[in-house]
PDB file of C-alpha atoms in Angstrom:
ATOM      1  CA  UNK D   1     -25.366   0.663  13.475  1.00 43.00           C
ATOM      2  CA  UNK D   2     -27.121  -0.575  10.388  1.00 46.00           C
ATOM      3  CA  UNK D   3     -26.630  -3.920   8.718  1.00 47.00           C
ATOM      4  CA  UNK D   4     -26.884  -4.783   5.052  1.00 55.00           C
ATOM      5  CA  UNK D   5     -27.543  -7.953   3.095  1.00 50.00           C
ATOM      6  CA  UNK D   6     -26.365  -8.495  -0.447  1.00 52.00           C
ATOM      7  CA  UNK D   7     -29.310  -9.211  -2.698  1.00 48.00           C
ATOM      8  CA  UNK D   8     -28.367 -11.171  -5.792  1.00 47.00           C
ATOM      9  CA  UNK D   9     -30.840 -10.462  -8.568  1.00 49.00           C
ATOM     10  CA  UNK D  10     -29.543 -13.339 -10.658  1.00 45.00           C
ATOM     11  CA  UNK D  11     -26.999 -16.126 -10.566  1.00 42.00           C
ATOM     12  CA  UNK D  12     -23.771 -14.432 -11.605  1.00 42.00           C
ATOM     13  CA  UNK D  13     -21.546 -17.526 -11.377  1.00 41.00           C
ATOM     14  CA  UNK D  14     -19.771 -17.614 -14.768  1.00 41.00           C
ATOM     15  CA  UNK D  15     -20.483 -20.667 -16.879  1.00 45.00           C
ATOM     16  CA  UNK D  16     -17.500 -22.613 -18.103  1.00 48.00           C
ATOM     17  CA  UNK D  17     -15.147 -20.486 -16.024  1.00 67.00           C
ATOM     18  CA  UNK D  18     -11.488 -21.188 -16.660  1.00 80.00           C
ATOM     19  CA  UNK D  19     -10.742 -20.155 -13.094  1.00 84.00           C
ATOM     20  CA  UNK D  20     -12.644 -23.041 -11.521  1.00 85.00           C
ATOM     21  CA  UNK D  21     -10.463 -25.576 -13.359  1.00 86.00           C
ATOM     22  CA  UNK D  22      -7.364 -23.479 -12.741  1.00 84.00           C
ATOM     23  CA  UNK D  23      -8.220 -23.288  -9.029  1.00 85.00           C
ATOM     24  CA  UNK D  24      -8.400 -27.070  -8.738  1.00 85.00           C
ATOM     25  CA  UNK D  25      -5.138 -27.481 -10.645  1.00 83.00           C
ATOM     26  CA  UNK D  26      -3.448 -24.894  -8.409  1.00 80.00           C
ATOM     27  CA  UNK D  27      -4.601 -26.744  -5.308  1.00 81.00           C
ATOM     28  CA  UNK D  28      -3.033 -29.912  -6.708  1.00 79.00           C
ATOM     29  CA  UNK D  29       0.146 -28.008  -7.566  1.00 73.00           C
ATOM     30  CA  UNK D  30       0.231 -26.368  -4.130  1.00 69.00           C
ATOM     31  CA  UNK D  31      -0.027 -29.662  -2.294  1.00 68.00           C
ATOM     32  CA  UNK D  32       2.378 -31.599  -4.489  1.00 65.00           C
ATOM     33  CA  UNK D  33       4.733 -29.007  -5.981  1.00 58.00           C
ATOM     34  CA  UNK D  34       7.817 -30.660  -4.477  1.00 62.00           C
ATOM     35  CA  UNK D  35       6.950 -33.748  -6.501  1.00 68.00           C
ATOM     36  CA  UNK D  36       6.505 -31.630  -9.652  1.00 70.00           C
ATOM     37  CA  UNK D  37       3.201 -33.199 -10.808  1.00 77.00           C
ATOM     38  CA  UNK D  38       3.154 -33.937 -14.512  1.00 83.00           C
ATOM     39  CA  UNK D  39       0.717 -32.423 -16.984  1.00 85.00           C
ATOM     40  CA  UNK D  40      -1.010 -35.799 -17.189  1.00 89.00           C
ATOM     41  CA  UNK D  41      -1.450 -35.962 -13.408  1.00 86.00           C
ATOM     42  CA  UNK D  42      -2.853 -32.436 -13.271  1.00 86.00           C
ATOM     43  CA  UNK D  43      -5.220 -33.138 -16.152  1.00 87.00           C
ATOM     44  CA  UNK D  44      -6.528 -36.294 -14.470  1.00 87.00           C
ATOM     45  CA  UNK D  45      -7.084 -34.345 -11.228  1.00 84.00           C
ATOM     46  CA  UNK D  46      -9.307 -31.737 -12.907  1.00 85.00           C
ATOM     47  CA  UNK D  47     -11.010 -34.016 -15.435  1.00 87.00           C
ATOM     48  CA  UNK D  48      -9.358 -32.531 -18.520  1.00 88.00           C
ATOM     49  CA  UNK D  49      -7.206 -34.000 -21.251  1.00 90.00           C
ATOM     50  CA  UNK D  50      -3.533 -32.993 -21.084  1.00 89.00           C
ATOM     51  CA  UNK D  51      -3.932 -31.043 -24.337  1.00 90.00           C
ATOM     52  CA  UNK D  52      -7.083 -29.352 -23.068  1.00 89.00           C
ATOM     53  CA  UNK D  53      -5.453 -28.328 -19.803  1.00 88.00           C
ATOM     54  CA  UNK D  54      -2.388 -27.025 -21.634  1.00 88.00           C
ATOM     55  CA  UNK D  55      -4.569 -24.844 -23.866  1.00 87.00           C
ATOM     56  CA  UNK D  56      -6.691 -23.641 -20.949  1.00 87.00           C
ATOM     57  CA  UNK D  57      -3.708 -22.511 -18.898  1.00 83.00           C
ATOM     58  CA  UNK D  58      -2.147 -20.807 -21.888  1.00 83.00           C
ATOM     59  CA  UNK D  59      -5.419 -19.014 -22.641  1.00 84.00           C
ATOM     60  CA  UNK D  60      -5.911 -18.003 -19.005  1.00 84.00           C
ATOM     61  CA  UNK D  61      -2.419 -16.948 -17.959  1.00 78.00           C
ATOM     62  CA  UNK D  62      -0.202 -17.027 -21.016  1.00 79.00           C
ATOM     63  CA  UNK D  63       1.742 -19.800 -19.293  1.00 78.00           C
ATOM     64  CA  UNK D  64       1.868 -23.542 -19.650  1.00 81.00           C
ATOM     65  CA  UNK D  65       1.013 -25.553 -16.525  1.00 79.00           C
ATOM     66  CA  UNK D  66       4.734 -26.333 -16.182  1.00 77.00           C
ATOM     67  CA  UNK D  67       5.673 -22.643 -16.304  1.00 78.00           C
ATOM     68  CA  UNK D  68       2.893 -21.830 -13.879  1.00 75.00           C
ATOM     69  CA  UNK D  69       4.157 -24.531 -11.529  1.00 72.00           C
ATOM     70  CA  UNK D  70       7.564 -22.879 -11.576  1.00 70.00           C
ATOM     71  CA  UNK D  71       6.007 -19.469 -10.919  1.00 67.00           C
ATOM     72  CA  UNK D  72       4.372 -20.512  -7.653  1.00 64.00           C
ATOM     73  CA  UNK D  73       7.237 -22.463  -6.092  1.00 62.00           C
ATOM     74  CA  UNK D  74       9.111 -21.275  -3.050  1.00 51.00           C
ATOM     75  CA  UNK D  75      12.370 -21.051  -4.997  1.00 54.00           C
ATOM     76  CA  UNK D  76      10.785 -18.723  -7.536  1.00 54.00           C
ATOM     77  CA  UNK D  77       9.364 -16.509  -4.800  1.00 54.00           C
ATOM     78  CA  UNK D  78      12.833 -16.205  -3.313  1.00 57.00           C
ATOM     79  CA  UNK D  79      14.192 -15.218  -6.702  1.00 57.00           C
ATOM     80  CA  UNK D  80      11.560 -12.482  -6.934  1.00 53.00           C
ATOM     81  CA  UNK D  81      12.948 -11.058  -3.731  1.00 54.00           C
ATOM     82  CA  UNK D  82      16.627 -11.599  -4.497  1.00 51.00           C
ATOM     83  CA  UNK D  83      16.521 -10.100  -7.970  1.00 47.00           C
ATOM     84  CA  UNK D  84      13.760  -7.651  -7.260  1.00 46.00           C
ATOM     85  CA  UNK D  85      14.939  -5.544  -4.370  1.00 41.00           C
ATOM     86  CA  UNK D  86      17.398  -3.234  -6.177  1.00 37.00           C
ATOM     87  CA  UNK D  87      14.925  -2.835  -9.033  1.00 36.00           C
ATOM     88  CA  UNK D  88      12.143  -2.069  -6.586  1.00 37.00           C
ATOM     89  CA  UNK D  89      14.123   0.628  -4.842  1.00 38.00           C
ATOM     90  CA  UNK D  90      14.762   2.196  -8.240  1.00 33.00           C
ATOM     91  CA  UNK D  91      11.051   2.041  -9.004  1.00 34.00           C
ATOM     92  CA  UNK D  92      10.284   4.028  -5.876  1.00 36.00           C
ATOM     93  CA  UNK D  93      12.448   6.821  -7.234  1.00 34.00           C
ATOM     94  CA  UNK D  94      11.166   6.699 -10.798  1.00 31.00           C
ATOM     95  CA  UNK D  95       7.459   6.307 -10.050  1.00 35.00           C
ATOM     96  CA  UNK D  96       5.248   5.446 -13.012  1.00 32.00           C
ATOM     97  CA  UNK D  97       8.178   5.425 -15.429  1.00 32.00           C
ATOM     98  CA  UNK D  98      10.083   2.892 -13.360  1.00 34.00           C
ATOM     99  CA  UNK D  99      10.979  -0.664 -14.435  1.00 35.00           C
ATOM    100  CA  UNK D 100       8.141  -3.133 -14.684  1.00 38.00           C
ATOM    101  CA  UNK D 101       5.391  -0.509 -14.910  1.00 40.00           C
ATOM    102  CA  UNK D 102       4.524  -1.380 -18.499  1.00 39.00           C
ATOM    103  CA  UNK D 103       2.112  -4.075 -17.366  1.00 47.00           C
ATOM    104  CA  UNK D 104       0.599  -2.256 -14.418  1.00 68.00           C
ATOM    105  CA  UNK D 105      -2.807  -0.780 -13.808  1.00 69.00           C
ATOM    106  CA  UNK D 106      -1.670   2.859 -13.632  1.00 79.00           C
ATOM    107  CA  UNK D 107      -3.570   3.717 -10.479  1.00 82.00           C
ATOM    108  CA  UNK D 108      -4.171   7.201  -9.152  1.00 80.00           C
ATOM    109  CA  UNK D 109      -5.524   7.426  -5.643  1.00 79.00           C
ATOM    110  CA  UNK D 110      -6.797   9.626  -2.875  1.00 79.00           C
ATOM    111  CA  UNK D 111      -7.547   8.864   0.754  1.00 80.00           C
ATOM    112  CA  UNK D 112     -10.690   9.661   2.702  1.00 75.00           C
ATOM    113  CA  UNK D 113     -10.009  12.000   5.616  1.00 69.00           C
ATOM    114  CA  UNK D 114      -9.536  10.399   9.063  1.00 67.00           C
ATOM    115  CA  UNK D 115     -12.874  11.940  10.034  1.00 69.00           C
ATOM    116  CA  UNK D 116     -14.626  10.238   7.124  1.00 71.00           C
ATOM    117  CA  UNK D 117     -13.121   6.914   8.158  1.00 72.00           C
ATOM    118  CA  UNK D 118     -14.183   7.300  11.790  1.00 76.00           C
ATOM    119  CA  UNK D 119     -17.820   7.747  10.797  1.00 83.00           C
ATOM    120  CA  UNK D 120     -17.673   4.183   9.416  1.00 84.00           C
ATOM    121  CA  UNK D 121     -19.058   5.318   6.071  1.00 79.00           C
ATOM    122  CA  UNK D 122     -21.891   7.533   7.324  1.00 86.00           C
ATOM    123  CA  UNK D 123     -23.122   9.758   4.511  1.00 84.00           C
ATOM    124  CA  UNK D 124     -21.329   7.658   1.912  1.00 87.00           C
ATOM    125  CA  UNK D 125     -23.162   5.896  -0.921  1.00 92.00           C
ATOM    126  CA  UNK D 126     -21.368   2.795  -2.170  1.00 93.00           C
ATOM    127  CA  UNK D 127     -22.546   1.147  -5.368  1.00 95.00           C
ATOM    128  CA  UNK D 128     -21.701  -2.511  -5.793  1.00 96.00           C
ATOM    129  CA  UNK D 129     -21.916  -5.284  -8.342  1.00 95.00           C
ATOM    130  CA  UNK D 130     -20.735  -8.833  -8.973  1.00 94.00           C
ATOM    131  CA  UNK D 131     -18.656  -9.519 -12.078  1.00 93.00           C
ATOM    132  CA  UNK D 132     -16.745 -12.394 -13.646  1.00 89.00           C
ATOM    133  CA  UNK D 133     -12.974 -12.136 -13.374  1.00 90.00           C
ATOM    134  CA  UNK D 134      -9.926 -14.323 -14.052  1.00 88.00           C
ATOM    135  CA  UNK D 135      -9.928 -15.162 -10.317  1.00 90.00           C
ATOM    136  CA  UNK D 136     -13.547 -16.063  -9.693  1.00 88.00           C
ATOM    137  CA  UNK D 137     -16.437 -13.730  -8.983  1.00 91.00           C
ATOM    138  CA  UNK D 138     -15.332 -10.186  -8.185  1.00 94.00           C
ATOM    139  CA  UNK D 139     -17.380  -7.952  -5.906  1.00 96.00           C
ATOM    140  CA  UNK D 140     -16.697  -4.354  -6.916  1.00 96.00           C
ATOM    141  CA  UNK D 141     -17.645  -1.350  -4.802  1.00 96.00           C
ATOM    142  CA  UNK D 142     -17.424   2.263  -5.939  1.00 95.00           C
ATOM    143  CA  UNK D 143     -18.203   5.738  -4.676  1.00 92.00           C
ATOM    144  CA  UNK D 144     -18.644   8.866  -6.777  1.00 89.00           C
ATOM    145  CA  UNK D 145     -14.944   9.518  -6.134  1.00 88.00           C
ATOM    146  CA  UNK D 146     -13.667   6.206  -7.485  1.00 91.00           C
ATOM    147  CA  UNK D 147     -13.195   2.505  -6.803  1.00 93.00           C
ATOM    148  CA  UNK D 148     -13.417   1.812  -3.060  1.00 92.00           C
ATOM    149  CA  UNK D 149     -13.527  -1.974  -2.784  1.00 95.00           C
ATOM    150  CA  UNK D 150     -12.704  -5.165  -4.666  1.00 96.00           C
ATOM    151  CA  UNK D 151     -13.227  -8.619  -3.167  1.00 96.00           C
ATOM    152  CA  UNK D 152     -13.293 -12.142  -4.556  1.00 94.00           C
ATOM    153  CA  UNK D 153     -15.518 -15.123  -3.915  1.00 90.00           C
ATOM    154  CA  UNK D 154     -15.976 -18.682  -5.037  1.00 86.00           C
ATOM    155  CA  UNK D 155     -19.434 -19.941  -6.073  1.00 83.00           C
ATOM    156  CA  UNK D 156     -21.917 -19.692  -3.208  1.00 85.00           C
ATOM    157  CA  UNK D 157     -19.773 -17.246  -1.209  1.00 88.00           C
ATOM    158  CA  UNK D 158     -20.988 -14.007  -2.791  1.00 90.00           C
ATOM    159  CA  UNK D 159     -23.072 -12.930   0.202  1.00 91.00           C
ATOM    160  CA  UNK D 160     -20.222 -13.678   2.599  1.00 92.00           C
ATOM    161  CA  UNK D 161     -17.913 -11.479   0.536  1.00 93.00           C
ATOM    162  CA  UNK D 162     -20.460  -8.658   0.677  1.00 95.00           C
ATOM    163  CA  UNK D 163     -20.871  -9.064   4.440  1.00 94.00           C
ATOM    164  CA  UNK D 164     -17.098  -8.895   4.869  1.00 93.00           C
ATOM    165  CA  UNK D 165     -16.740  -5.751   2.779  1.00 94.00           C
ATOM    166  CA  UNK D 166     -19.790  -3.880   4.047  1.00 94.00           C
ATOM    167  CA  UNK D 167     -18.768  -4.504   7.665  1.00 92.00           C
ATOM    168  CA  UNK D 168     -15.763  -2.239   7.056  1.00 90.00           C
ATOM    169  CA  UNK D 169     -18.051   0.747   6.435  1.00 91.00           C
ATOM    170  CA  UNK D 170     -21.283  -0.351   8.158  1.00 92.00           C
ATOM    171  CA  UNK D 171     -22.946   3.066   8.140  1.00 91.00           C
ATOM    172  CA  UNK D 172     -22.728   3.566   4.373  1.00 91.00           C
ATOM    173  CA  UNK D 173     -25.704   3.242   2.045  1.00 93.00           C
ATOM    174  CA  UNK D 174     -25.280   0.313  -0.340  1.00 95.00           C
ATOM    175  CA  UNK D 175     -26.913   0.264  -3.773  1.00 95.00           C
ATOM    176  CA  UNK D 176     -26.610  -2.679  -6.157  1.00 94.00           C
ATOM    177  CA  UNK D 177     -25.669  -1.099  -9.490  1.00 93.00           C
ATOM    178  CA  UNK D 178     -23.770  -3.247 -11.983  1.00 93.00           C
ATOM    179  CA  UNK D 179     -24.047  -0.475 -14.561  1.00 92.00           C
ATOM    180  CA  UNK D 180     -21.865   1.690 -12.316  1.00 94.00           C
ATOM    181  CA  UNK D 181     -19.401  -1.048 -11.387  1.00 94.00           C
ATOM    182  CA  UNK D 182     -19.173  -2.742 -14.805  1.00 92.00           C
ATOM    183  CA  UNK D 183     -16.663  -0.283 -16.307  1.00 92.00           C
ATOM    184  CA  UNK D 184     -14.358  -0.880 -13.348  1.00 93.00           C
ATOM    185  CA  UNK D 185     -14.475  -4.650 -13.899  1.00 92.00           C
ATOM    186  CA  UNK D 186     -13.695  -4.199 -17.588  1.00 89.00           C
ATOM    187  CA  UNK D 187     -10.817  -1.835 -16.872  1.00 89.00           C
ATOM    188  CA  UNK D 188      -9.242  -3.801 -14.021  1.00 92.00           C
ATOM    189  CA  UNK D 189      -9.090  -7.258 -15.567  1.00 88.00           C
ATOM    190  CA  UNK D 190      -8.217  -6.429 -19.176  1.00 85.00           C
ATOM    191  CA  UNK D 191      -4.501  -5.623 -19.516  1.00 82.00           C
ATOM    192  CA  UNK D 192      -5.088  -4.067 -22.942  1.00 82.00           C
ATOM    193  CA  UNK D 193      -6.908  -1.259 -21.121  1.00 82.00           C
ATOM    194  CA  UNK D 194      -4.088  -0.561 -18.649  1.00 83.00           C
ATOM    195  CA  UNK D 195      -2.999   2.784 -20.016  1.00 80.00           C
ATOM    196  CA  UNK D 196      -1.148   5.678 -18.459  1.00 79.00           C
ATOM    197  CA  UNK D 197      -3.430   8.185 -20.175  1.00 79.00           C
ATOM    198  CA  UNK D 198      -6.496   6.472 -18.658  1.00 80.00           C
ATOM    199  CA  UNK D 199      -5.558   5.908 -15.006  1.00 84.00           C
ATOM    200  CA  UNK D 200      -7.759   3.933 -12.658  1.00 87.00           C
ATOM    201  CA  UNK D 201      -8.914   6.205  -9.849  1.00 89.00           C
ATOM    202  CA  UNK D 202      -9.331   4.642  -6.411  1.00 90.00           C
ATOM    203  CA  UNK D 203     -10.284   6.031  -3.020  1.00 89.00           C
ATOM    204  CA  UNK D 204      -8.716   4.485   0.077  1.00 89.00           C
ATOM    205  CA  UNK D 205     -10.909   4.282   3.159  1.00 86.00           C
ATOM    206  CA  UNK D 206      -8.774   3.294   6.149  1.00 86.00           C
ATOM    207  CA  UNK D 207      -6.627   4.554   8.988  1.00 87.00           C
ATOM    208  CA  UNK D 208      -3.629   6.738   8.247  1.00 87.00           C
ATOM    209  CA  UNK D 209      -1.272   3.793   8.860  1.00 91.00           C
ATOM    210  CA  UNK D 210      -3.290   1.467   6.624  1.00 90.00           C
ATOM    211  CA  UNK D 211      -3.308   4.003   3.807  1.00 90.00           C
ATOM    212  CA  UNK D 212       0.474   4.390   4.062  1.00 90.00           C
ATOM    213  CA  UNK D 213       0.868   0.616   3.737  1.00 92.00           C
ATOM    214  CA  UNK D 214      -1.530   0.461   0.787  1.00 92.00           C
ATOM    215  CA  UNK D 215       0.332   3.281  -0.944  1.00 90.00           C
ATOM    216  CA  UNK D 216       3.564   1.330  -0.479  1.00 90.00           C
ATOM    217  CA  UNK D 217       1.960  -1.749  -2.014  1.00 90.00           C
ATOM    218  CA  UNK D 218       1.014   0.257  -5.096  1.00 88.00           C
ATOM    219  CA  UNK D 219       4.718   0.841  -5.719  1.00 86.00           C
ATOM    220  CA  UNK D 220       5.528  -2.869  -6.088  1.00 85.00           C
ATOM    221  CA  UNK D 221       5.736  -3.594  -9.842  1.00 83.00           C
ATOM    222  CA  UNK D 222       4.037  -6.595 -11.359  1.00 82.00           C
ATOM    223  CA  UNK D 223       6.330  -9.606 -11.384  1.00 77.00           C
ATOM    224  CA  UNK D 224       8.114  -8.498  -8.215  1.00 79.00           C
ATOM    225  CA  UNK D 225       7.561  -8.957  -4.490  1.00 81.00           C
ATOM    226  CA  UNK D 226       8.483  -7.353  -1.192  1.00 85.00           C
ATOM    227  CA  UNK D 227       8.710  -8.654   2.337  1.00 85.00           C
ATOM    228  CA  UNK D 228       6.556  -7.235   5.101  1.00 87.00           C
ATOM    229  CA  UNK D 229       9.691  -5.950   6.811  1.00 88.00           C
ATOM    230  CA  UNK D 230      10.846  -4.083   3.704  1.00 87.00           C
ATOM    231  CA  UNK D 231       7.409  -2.523   3.321  1.00 89.00           C
ATOM    232  CA  UNK D 232       7.566  -1.454   6.974  1.00 91.00           C
ATOM    233  CA  UNK D 233      10.972   0.130   6.386  1.00 89.00           C
ATOM    234  CA  UNK D 234       9.736   1.936   3.278  1.00 88.00           C
ATOM    235  CA  UNK D 235       7.039   3.756   5.263  1.00 88.00           C
ATOM    236  CA  UNK D 236       9.426   4.721   8.062  1.00 88.00           C
ATOM    237  CA  UNK D 237       8.222   2.100  10.540  1.00 87.00           C
ATOM    238  CA  UNK D 238      10.915  -0.630  10.425  1.00 84.00           C
ATOM    239  CA  UNK D 239       9.727  -2.301  13.626  1.00 85.00           C
ATOM    240  CA  UNK D 240       6.104  -2.533  12.482  1.00 85.00           C
ATOM    241  CA  UNK D 241       6.241  -5.666  10.299  1.00 86.00           C
ATOM    242  CA  UNK D 242       3.367  -7.285  12.174  1.00 88.00           C
ATOM    243  CA  UNK D 243       1.199  -4.170  11.857  1.00 90.00           C
ATOM    244  CA  UNK D 244       2.063  -3.988   8.159  1.00 90.00           C
ATOM    245  CA  UNK D 245       0.876  -7.582   7.803  1.00 89.00           C
ATOM    246  CA  UNK D 246      -2.430  -6.675   9.462  1.00 91.00           C
ATOM    247  CA  UNK D 247      -2.898  -3.636   7.211  1.00 92.00           C
ATOM    248  CA  UNK D 248      -2.019  -5.811   4.220  1.00 90.00           C
ATOM    249  CA  UNK D 249      -4.736  -8.268   5.211  1.00 90.00           C
ATOM    250  CA  UNK D 250      -7.265  -5.452   5.668  1.00 91.00           C
ATOM    251  CA  UNK D 251      -6.692  -4.070   2.165  1.00 93.00           C
ATOM    252  CA  UNK D 252     -10.169  -3.504   0.660  1.00 93.00           C
ATOM    253  CA  UNK D 253      -8.856  -3.122  -2.888  1.00 94.00           C
ATOM    254  CA  UNK D 254      -7.629  -6.621  -3.662  1.00 93.00           C
ATOM    255  CA  UNK D 255      -5.584  -7.060  -6.842  1.00 93.00           C
ATOM    256  CA  UNK D 256      -5.677  -3.303  -7.581  1.00 92.00           C
ATOM    257  CA  UNK D 257      -3.647  -2.544  -4.452  1.00 92.00           C
ATOM    258  CA  UNK D 258      -1.392  -5.595  -4.816  1.00 90.00           C
ATOM    259  CA  UNK D 259      -1.263  -7.064  -1.322  1.00 91.00           C
ATOM    260  CA  UNK D 260      -0.638 -10.420  -3.034  1.00 90.00           C
ATOM    261  CA  UNK D 261       2.897  -9.175  -3.817  1.00 88.00           C
ATOM    262  CA  UNK D 262       3.810  -9.102  -0.129  1.00 87.00           C
ATOM    263  CA  UNK D 263       5.502 -12.315   1.023  1.00 80.00           C
ATOM    264  CA  UNK D 264       7.486 -13.611   3.982  1.00 76.00           C
ATOM    265  CA  UNK D 265      11.260 -13.240   4.373  1.00 72.00           C
ATOM    266  CA  UNK D 266      11.816 -16.855   3.396  1.00 65.00           C
ATOM    267  CA  UNK D 267       9.832 -16.476   0.189  1.00 61.00           C
ATOM    268  CA  UNK D 268       6.777 -18.117   1.793  1.00 68.00           C
ATOM    269  CA  UNK D 269       3.605 -16.711   0.245  1.00 70.00           C
ATOM    270  CA  UNK D 270       1.968 -16.615   3.721  1.00 74.00           C
ATOM    271  CA  UNK D 271      -1.740 -15.860   3.925  1.00 74.00           C
ATOM    272  CA  UNK D 272      -4.195 -13.956   1.748  1.00 83.00           C
ATOM    273  CA  UNK D 273      -7.575 -12.637   2.837  1.00 88.00           C
ATOM    274  CA  UNK D 274      -9.339 -14.171  -0.164  1.00 87.00           C
ATOM    275  CA  UNK D 275      -7.518 -17.516  -0.030  1.00 85.00           C
ATOM    276  CA  UNK D 276      -3.951 -18.668  -0.623  1.00 83.00           C
ATOM    277  CA  UNK D 277      -4.978 -20.567  -3.760  1.00 84.00           C
ATOM    278  CA  UNK D 278      -6.250 -17.302  -5.224  1.00 88.00           C
ATOM    279  CA  UNK D 279      -2.995 -15.555  -4.257  1.00 87.00           C
ATOM    280  CA  UNK D 280      -1.046 -18.196  -6.177  1.00 83.00           C
ATOM    281  CA  UNK D 281      -3.436 -17.794  -9.097  1.00 85.00           C
ATOM    282  CA  UNK D 282      -2.938 -14.025  -9.214  1.00 86.00           C
ATOM    283  CA  UNK D 283       0.848 -14.281  -8.983  1.00 83.00           C
ATOM    284  CA  UNK D 284       0.926 -16.928 -11.707  1.00 80.00           C
ATOM    285  CA  UNK D 285      -1.405 -14.899 -13.931  1.00 83.00           C
ATOM    286  CA  UNK D 286       0.793 -11.838 -13.450  1.00 83.00           C
ATOM    287  CA  UNK D 287       3.870 -13.866 -14.345  1.00 78.00           C
ATOM    288  CA  UNK D 288       2.144 -14.691 -17.625  1.00 77.00           C
ATOM    289  CA  UNK D 289       1.357 -11.032 -18.282  1.00 77.00           C
ATOM    290  CA  UNK D 290       4.939  -9.953 -17.620  1.00 74.00           C
ATOM    291  CA  UNK D 291       6.385 -12.707 -19.788  1.00 65.00           C
TER     292      UNK D 291
END
């Protein structure tokens, strides 16, 4: 079994990244949301003026810090579930034309055969590159058949993210090629490019059960959420909530396959492979896009 090391040809940490300030503000919000920290308190925490922080959040997510705070509270998550379930079931029937699809990525997908998965990537060439995103540095991996992987990292964690992703398909050949991965980064993180007539093609490399879970996640519209148990029921495995959670955590296509929209029965956001702060950031950012 071969091993691979990510070789960074240059420092790709974005300068003046909004996300770094947003991340620190979210951590403050996450710890103290019951106390509803004021704009002034948040600004002091991240070393910004209240006006500066207000403008930054609005530029980043389309939401004020106060609106973002509301978007990541437990009560709001419960409302997503309470109001979302009938709408979600309708969306399953309507597909792309269903409610809430206006602001979605319009993903088309195919799955590698079980045999391809069992070879652990043997014979597969995966091109990868690091790109700035609204949620920190994004590691993008692609095959000649489409996007195969998307991971996130904070500054200094780029190699760890690569090690995590490449360990899923350890026998593949990895080629650093930002020219190949750049168009994916541009398409994924710019909502103005989310168009039905230009779908994002992805290839899912996992077990049959994992792929079924990931396909179910793709059907959750932006601004909505589903519980692990409801996802399990939707794939015909109502007793497999725990296994659904594991498949959710193993999703190699973060953000694109929206595992961040899966939450606990109580509305608890639960875990996220790339960090709970990032999960809150993505959900808050999506709330801004929908609004």
